[in-house]
Coordinates of C-alpha atoms and ligand atoms in Angstrom, one line a residue:
M1 CA 70.1 43.9 158.3
T2 CA 70.7 45.3 154.8
V3 CA 72.7 48.5 154.8
A4 CA 71.1 51.0 152.4
S5 CA 73.6 53.8 152.0
T6 CA 75.2 55.1 155.1
A7 CA 77.6 57.5 153.4
A8 CA 76.9 61.0 154.7
H9 CA 78.8 62.6 151.9
A10 CA 77.9 60.7 148.7
S11 CA 80.9 61.2 146.4
T12 CA 80.2 60.1 142.8
L13 CA 82.5 58.5 140.3
E14 CA 82.7 61.8 138.6
D15 CA 84.1 63.4 141.8
Y16 CA 86.9 60.7 141.8
S17 CA 87.7 61.6 138.2
G18 CA 88.6 65.0 139.6
V19 CA 91.3 63.4 141.7
L20 CA 92.4 60.5 139.5
G21 CA 91.8 61.6 136.0
S22 CA 89.0 60.5 133.7
A23 CA 91.0 57.6 132.1
E24 CA 91.0 55.7 135.4
I25 CA 87.2 56.1 135.8
A26 CA 86.7 55.2 132.1
E27 CA 88.6 52.0 132.8
L28 CA 86.3 51.1 135.8
R29 CA 83.3 51.7 133.6
A30 CA 84.7 49.5 130.8
L31 CA 85.3 46.7 133.3
A32 CA 81.9 47.1 134.9
A33 CA 80.2 47.0 131.5
R34 CA 81.4 43.4 131.1
L35 CA 79.6 42.6 134.3
E36 CA 76.3 44.1 133.2
G37 CA 73.3 42.4 134.7
R38 CA 75.4 40.6 137.4
S39 CA 74.9 41.1 141.1
T40 CA 77.0 41.1 144.2
Q41 CA 76.5 40.8 147.9
M42 CA 78.9 41.9 150.6
V43 CA 78.5 40.6 154.1
N44 CA 80.4 41.7 157.2
S45 CA 79.6 42.0 160.9
T46 CA 79.2 45.8 161.4
A47 CA 77.8 48.7 159.5
V48 CA 79.8 51.4 161.4
G49 CA 83.2 51.5 163.1
G50 CA 86.4 49.9 161.9
G51 CA 88.2 49.8 158.7
V52 CA 86.1 47.2 156.9
A53 CA 82.9 49.2 157.4
E54 CA 84.7 52.3 156.3
M55 CA 85.8 50.7 153.1
L56 CA 82.4 49.1 152.3
N57 CA 80.8 52.4 152.9
R58 CA 82.5 53.6 149.7
I59 CA 83.0 50.4 147.7
V60 CA 79.2 49.5 147.8
P61 CA 77.9 52.8 146.4
L62 CA 80.6 53.0 143.8
M63 CA 79.8 49.4 142.5
R64 CA 76.1 50.4 142.4
E65 CA 77.0 53.5 140.4
L66 CA 78.9 51.3 138.0
G67 CA 75.7 49.5 137.3
I68 CA 76.4 46.3 139.4
E69 CA 73.5 45.5 141.7
T70 CA 75.3 45.4 145.1
R71 CA 73.7 44.4 148.4
W72 CA 75.5 44.9 151.7
D73 CA 74.3 42.7 154.5
V74 CA 75.4 42.8 158.1
M75 CA 75.4 39.7 160.2
T76 CA 73.5 40.0 163.4
G77 CA 74.1 38.2 166.7
G78 CA 73.8 38.6 170.5
E79 CA 76.4 39.6 172.9
D80 CA 77.4 36.0 173.3
F81 CA 78.1 35.8 169.6
F82 CA 80.3 38.9 169.6
A83 CA 82.2 37.7 172.7
V84 CA 83.0 34.5 170.8
T85 CA 84.0 36.3 167.6
K86 CA 86.2 38.7 169.6
A87 CA 88.0 35.7 171.2
F88 CA 88.3 34.1 167.8
H89 CA 89.8 37.4 166.5
N90 CA 92.4 37.5 169.2
A91 CA 93.2 33.8 168.9
L92 CA 93.6 34.1 165.1
H93 CA 96.2 36.8 165.9
G94 CA 98.1 34.2 168.0
E95 CA 96.7 34.7 171.5
D96 CA 95.5 31.8 173.7
F97 CA 91.9 30.7 173.3
Q98 CA 90.4 30.4 176.7
M99 CA 86.7 29.6 176.0
S100 CA 85.1 26.2 176.3
D101 CA 83.9 24.2 173.3
D102 CA 80.4 25.8 173.7
A103 CA 81.9 28.8 171.9
F104 CA 81.9 26.8 168.7
D105 CA 78.3 25.9 169.1
T106 CA 77.4 29.5 169.7
F107 CA 79.2 30.5 166.5
L108 CA 77.4 27.8 164.5
R109 CA 74.0 28.6 166.0
Y110 CA 74.2 32.3 165.0
S111 CA 75.6 31.3 161.5
E112 CA 72.6 29.2 161.0
E113 CA 70.2 31.9 162.1
N114 CA 71.8 34.4 159.7
R115 CA 71.7 31.8 156.9
A116 CA 68.0 31.5 157.4
R117 CA 67.5 35.3 157.7
L118 CA 69.6 36.6 154.9
R119 CA 69.0 36.2 151.2
F120 CA 71.8 34.6 149.1
D121 CA 70.9 34.9 145.4
T122 CA 73.5 37.2 143.8
D123 CA 76.1 36.0 141.3
F124 CA 79.0 36.9 143.6
A125 CA 79.2 36.9 147.4
V126 CA 82.1 38.5 149.3
I127 CA 82.2 37.5 152.9
H128 CA 84.4 39.6 155.1
D129 CA 86.4 38.3 158.0
P130 CA 85.8 35.2 160.3
Q131 CA 82.5 36.3 161.9
P132 CA 80.3 35.4 158.8
A133 CA 82.7 32.7 157.4
A134 CA 80.3 29.8 158.1
L135 CA 77.6 31.4 155.9
I136 CA 79.3 29.5 153.0
D137 CA 76.9 26.7 153.8
A138 CA 74.2 28.8 152.1
R139 CA 76.0 28.9 148.7
S140 CA 73.8 27.6 145.9
D141 CA 74.9 26.1 142.6
R142 CA 73.2 28.9 140.7
Q143 CA 75.7 31.4 142.1
T144 CA 79.0 32.1 140.3
A145 CA 81.5 32.5 143.1
W146 CA 81.8 33.1 146.8
V147 CA 85.1 34.6 148.1
W148 CA 86.3 35.0 151.6
R149 CA 87.9 38.4 152.2
C150 CA 90.2 38.2 155.2
H151 CA 91.3 41.5 156.6
I152 CA 93.3 40.1 159.5
D153 CA 96.8 38.7 159.9
L154 CA 96.5 34.9 159.8
S155 CA 100.2 34.1 159.7
R156 CA 100.4 32.6 163.3
P157 CA 96.9 31.6 164.3
N158 CA 95.8 29.7 167.4
Q159 CA 95.6 26.2 166.0
K160 CA 92.3 25.2 167.7
V161 CA 90.4 28.1 166.3
W162 CA 92.0 27.9 162.9
N163 CA 91.2 24.1 162.7
F164 CA 87.6 25.0 163.3
L165 CA 87.4 27.7 160.7
E166 CA 89.6 26.2 158.0
P167 CA 87.1 23.7 156.6
F168 CA 84.6 26.6 156.0
V169 CA 87.3 28.7 154.2
N170 CA 88.2 25.8 152.0
R171 CA 84.7 25.6 150.7
Y172 CA 84.9 29.1 149.1
D173 CA 85.9 29.7 145.5
G174 CA 88.8 31.8 146.7
A175 CA 90.3 33.8 149.6
I176 CA 91.6 37.3 149.6
F177 CA 94.4 38.5 151.9
S178 CA 95.9 42.0 152.5
S179 CA 99.5 40.8 152.4
P180 CA 101.3 37.7 151.3
A181 CA 102.6 37.4 154.8
F182 CA 99.1 37.1 156.2
A183 CA 98.0 34.2 154.0
R184 CA 97.7 30.5 155.0
R185 CA 98.2 27.3 153.0
L186 CA 94.7 26.6 151.7
R187 CA 93.1 24.4 149.2
V188 CA 91.5 27.4 147.4
P189 CA 93.1 30.0 145.2
Q190 CA 94.4 33.1 147.1
Y191 CA 94.4 36.7 145.9
L192 CA 96.2 39.8 147.2
F193 CA 94.1 42.9 147.7
F194 CA 95.6 45.9 149.4
P195 CA 93.4 47.9 151.8
S196 CA 92.6 51.4 150.6
I197 CA 91.7 54.9 151.6
D198 CA 89.1 57.3 150.3
P199 CA 90.8 60.4 148.9
L200 CA 87.5 62.4 149.2
S201 CA 86.7 61.5 152.8
E202 CA 87.0 64.0 155.6
K203 CA 90.2 62.3 156.8
N204 CA 91.9 62.6 153.4
R205 CA 90.4 65.4 151.3
E206 CA 92.2 68.6 150.7
L207 CA 91.8 71.2 153.5
E208 CA 92.0 75.0 153.5
P209 CA 95.4 76.0 154.9
S210 CA 93.5 78.3 157.3
F211 CA 91.7 75.2 158.7
V212 CA 95.1 73.5 159.2
A213 CA 96.5 76.6 160.9
T214 CA 93.5 76.9 163.2
T215 CA 93.7 73.2 164.2
L216 CA 97.4 73.6 165.1
E217 CA 96.6 76.7 167.1
R218 CA 93.8 74.9 168.9
F219 CA 96.3 72.3 170.1
H220 CA 99.0 74.9 170.9
I221 CA 101.4 73.6 168.2
D222 CA 103.7 76.2 166.7
P223 CA 103.3 76.2 162.9
R224 CA 106.6 78.0 162.3
R225 CA 108.8 75.2 163.7
P226 CA 109.1 71.6 162.4
I227 CA 106.4 69.2 163.5
V228 CA 107.0 65.5 163.7
T229 CA 103.8 63.4 164.2
Q230 CA 102.6 59.9 164.9
I231 CA 98.9 59.3 164.8
S232 CA 98.0 56.0 166.5
R233 CA 95.8 54.5 169.1
F234 CA 97.7 54.5 172.5
D235 CA 98.9 50.9 172.2
R236 CA 102.3 49.5 173.0
L237 CA 102.5 47.9 169.6
K238 CA 102.5 51.4 168.1
D239 CA 105.6 52.1 170.3
P240 CA 104.7 55.7 171.4
I241 CA 107.5 55.6 173.9
G242 CA 110.0 54.7 171.2
V243 CA 108.7 57.7 169.3
V244 CA 109.4 60.0 172.3
R245 CA 112.9 58.5 172.7
A246 CA 113.6 59.1 169.0
Y247 CA 112.4 62.7 169.2
Q248 CA 114.6 63.3 172.3
I249 CA 117.6 62.2 170.3
V250 CA 116.6 64.4 167.3
K251 CA 116.0 67.4 169.7
R252 CA 119.6 67.4 170.8
Y253 CA 120.6 68.5 167.3
S254 CA 117.5 70.1 165.6
D255 CA 114.6 72.2 166.9
C256 CA 111.3 70.4 166.4
Q257 CA 108.0 69.5 168.1
L258 CA 106.5 66.1 168.6
V259 CA 102.8 65.4 168.2
L260 CA 101.5 62.0 169.4
A261 CA 97.8 61.9 168.7
G262 CA 95.3 59.1 169.2
G263 CA 92.1 58.1 170.8
G264 CA 90.7 55.3 172.7
A265 CA 92.1 56.1 176.1
D266 CA 88.7 56.8 177.6
D267 CA 87.2 53.4 177.1
D268 CA 90.2 51.2 176.9
P269 CA 91.9 50.8 180.3
E270 CA 95.1 49.6 178.7
A271 CA 95.3 52.7 176.4
N272 CA 95.0 54.8 179.6
V273 CA 98.0 53.1 181.1
V274 CA 100.0 53.6 177.9
L275 CA 99.0 57.2 177.8
E276 CA 100.3 57.7 181.3
E277 CA 103.6 56.0 180.5
V278 CA 104.0 58.2 177.4
G279 CA 103.3 61.3 179.6
E280 CA 106.0 60.2 182.0
A281 CA 108.5 59.6 179.2
A282 CA 107.7 63.0 177.8
G283 CA 108.5 64.7 181.1
K284 CA 108.1 68.4 181.2
D285 CA 109.0 69.1 177.6
G286 CA 106.5 71.7 176.3
D287 CA 107.3 70.7 172.7
I288 CA 105.8 67.3 173.1
H289 CA 102.0 67.4 172.4
I290 CA 100.1 64.3 173.5
L291 CA 96.6 64.6 172.2
N292 CA 93.9 62.2 173.3
L293 CA 91.4 62.7 170.5
P294 CA 87.7 61.8 170.6
P295 CA 87.1 58.5 168.7
W296 CA 85.7 60.2 165.6
S297 CA 88.0 63.1 164.7
P298 CA 88.7 62.8 160.9
L299 CA 89.2 66.5 160.2
E300 CA 91.5 66.9 163.1
I301 CA 93.6 63.9 162.0
N302 CA 93.7 65.2 158.5
A303 CA 94.8 68.7 159.6
L304 CA 97.5 67.3 161.9
Q305 CA 98.8 65.2 159.1
R306 CA 98.8 68.1 156.7
G307 CA 100.4 70.4 159.2
S308 CA 103.3 68.0 159.9
T309 CA 106.8 68.2 158.6
V310 CA 107.5 64.5 159.0
I311 CA 105.1 61.6 159.7
I312 CA 106.4 58.7 161.9
Q313 CA 104.8 55.2 162.3
K314 CA 107.2 53.4 164.6
S315 CA 105.0 50.3 165.1
L316 CA 106.5 47.1 166.5
R317 CA 103.8 45.1 164.7
E318 CA 101.3 46.3 162.2
G319 CA 98.4 45.2 160.0
F320 CA 98.6 47.3 156.9
G321 CA 99.2 50.7 158.6
L322 CA 96.5 53.0 157.2
T323 CA 98.1 56.0 158.9
V324 CA 101.1 55.5 156.7
T325 CA 98.8 55.5 153.6
E326 CA 97.2 58.7 154.8
G327 CA 100.5 60.4 155.4
L328 CA 101.9 59.4 152.0
W329 CA 98.7 60.6 150.3
K330 CA 99.3 64.0 151.9
K331 CA 102.7 64.1 150.3
K332 CA 104.5 63.9 153.6
P333 CA 107.9 62.3 154.1
V334 CA 107.2 59.1 156.2
V335 CA 109.6 57.4 158.5
A336 CA 108.1 54.0 159.4
S337 CA 109.0 50.6 160.8
A338 CA 109.6 47.7 158.3
V339 CA 106.7 45.6 159.8
G340 CA 103.4 44.2 158.5
G341 CA 102.1 46.0 155.4
I342 CA 104.3 49.0 155.8
P343 CA 107.1 47.9 153.3
A344 CA 104.5 47.6 150.6
Q345 CA 103.8 51.3 151.0
V346 CA 107.2 52.7 152.1
I347 CA 109.8 51.7 149.5
H348 CA 113.0 52.7 151.2
K349 CA 114.5 55.9 149.8
H350 CA 111.8 56.1 147.1
T351 CA 108.5 56.7 148.8
G352 CA 109.7 57.1 152.4
L353 CA 112.3 55.8 154.8
L354 CA 112.1 52.4 156.6
V355 CA 113.6 52.0 160.1
H356 CA 114.2 49.2 162.6
S357 CA 115.1 51.0 165.9
V358 CA 114.7 54.2 168.0
E359 CA 118.2 55.3 166.8
G360 CA 117.3 54.6 163.2
T361 CA 114.1 56.6 163.5
A362 CA 116.0 59.5 165.1
Y363 CA 118.7 59.4 162.4
Q364 CA 116.1 59.4 159.5
V365 CA 114.0 62.2 161.1
R366 CA 117.1 64.3 161.5
F367 CA 118.1 63.6 157.9
L368 CA 114.7 64.7 156.6
L369 CA 114.6 67.9 158.7
S370 CA 117.9 69.0 157.3
N371 CA 117.2 67.9 153.7
P372 CA 113.8 69.4 152.8
A373 CA 114.2 68.9 149.1
I374 CA 114.7 65.2 149.5
A375 CA 111.8 65.1 152.0
Q376 CA 109.6 66.7 149.4
R377 CA 110.7 64.3 146.7
L378 CA 109.8 61.3 148.9
G379 CA 106.4 62.8 149.7
E380 CA 105.6 63.3 146.0
A381 CA 106.6 59.7 145.2
G382 CA 104.6 58.4 148.1
H383 CA 101.5 60.3 146.9
Q384 CA 101.9 58.7 143.4
H385 CA 102.4 55.2 145.0
V386 CA 99.2 55.6 147.0
R387 CA 97.4 56.9 143.9
E388 CA 98.4 53.8 141.9
H389 CA 97.7 51.1 144.5
F390 CA 95.9 52.1 147.7
L391 CA 92.9 54.2 146.8
I392 CA 89.3 53.0 147.1
T393 CA 89.0 53.0 143.3
S394 CA 91.8 50.4 143.2
S395 CA 89.8 48.2 145.5
V396 CA 86.7 48.5 143.3
R397 CA 88.9 47.7 140.2
R398 CA 90.3 44.7 142.0
F399 CA 86.8 43.3 142.8
L400 CA 85.7 43.8 139.2
T401 CA 88.7 42.0 137.7
L402 CA 88.2 39.1 140.2
F403 CA 84.6 38.8 139.3
L404 CA 85.4 38.8 135.6
H405 CA 88.1 36.1 136.2
F406 CA 85.4 33.9 137.9
L407 CA 83.0 34.4 135.0
K408 CA 85.7 33.5 132.5
N409 CA 86.6 30.4 134.4
G410 CA 82.9 29.5 134.0
Q411 CA 82.5 28.9 137.7
Ligands
UDP1 N1 92.7 56.8 163.8 C1 91.7 57.5 164.3 N2 91.8 58.0 165.6 C2 92.9 57.8 166.3 C3 93.9 57.0 165.8 C4 93.8 56.5 164.6 O1 90.7 57.7 163.6 O2 92.9 58.2 167.5 C5 92.6 56.3 162.5 C6 93.8 56.5 161.6 O3 93.7 57.8 160.9 C7 93.7 55.3 160.6 C8 93.1 54.2 161.5 O4 92.4 54.9 162.6 O5 92.7 55.6 159.6 C9 94.2 53.3 162.1 O6 94.5 52.4 161.1 P1 95.9 51.7 161.1 O7 95.9 50.6 160.1 O8 97.0 52.7 161.0 O9 96.1 51.0 162.6 P2 95.1 50.1 163.5 O10 94.6 51.1 164.6 O11 94.0 49.5 162.7 O12 96.0 49.1 164.2

């Protein structure tokens, strides 16, 4: 299926100039002018849900507004295809691959169906993640470049699945990863693109202070006392119990409340177990607020982040950590584990504080609660850092420069 324009709120480039300044937008227009008459196709496997669809929902309309004809196609498949690609996804993250070799045939069969169904005639094609990777067989010589945009951590993949995918990846003109640590040794050039957030989305836009206050009230959180928050799915890798332990240490010395907010516990049995464990660890402390949010709650998340004194992200493993980006954008002091993409965002003692343990987390939260001027400085620097590197407009600029690079190379 081709996705027309799914954005409910259609922010224009002009709206972004209100946030970023007009020079930034003029730069995008100048780059795009050099691509006049060129066309692009984005392909992924879902139009809604998940970070990739969220980013494409903004990048595609912005590219179009910049005058580059951009098509967004979604790969289709039956349940059997998505069962295979889910198993691939887990295996590429290092888990065992339990399926029989039929899985590879299923993957190839749906790839072929989609190759026959979709049109591939743009100058550039950007294929997102492993699901559509085998579409590369449809590349024609008239096209300028096909790039594979990998959003997942490929540093320790299951070898069997990777051996199957690698020959497809090596036929692209380049591969894009979200962190140097996620990349593989490949025969094609590799590029680093950071994920990004939309400053005008419901999750990140400015909110009326009264809305923030009402949201805190709704969740029975006291706005007059410090609020320490971690927003995350209830998943062990996000270490919510470690967060409770850190809070309990802080609480011996400073008054504060803890908010642990996340969703997914209704349809994910494991999340439910984690939620129960967190409840047990919290005990009867009325200052710990465990919020099981509905899956789509961007305004609530925005308000909780904005109402917080300190944002924590104490993950044991992490992809990029968009909750960190969101906290920094809201000028909050962030205390976060030095894992995955977090150190690219949190530069220790400059844009936030990096930690490696429960005790370290407690120490840094206490430090921030008793040094509000430093906390504010970190938050301001964090906001600037996100503005420069992790906004949706940076992703658009990155694509434009990559396309220009391919044109220059005469590919
Ligand atoms: N998020 C959400 N609801 C929740 C928990 C998280 O919408 O209950 C959002 C959060 O604001 C962020 C994204 O989901 O935008 C999580 O991305 P991140 O990279 O932090 O972690 P992931 O869940 O992808 O491991």
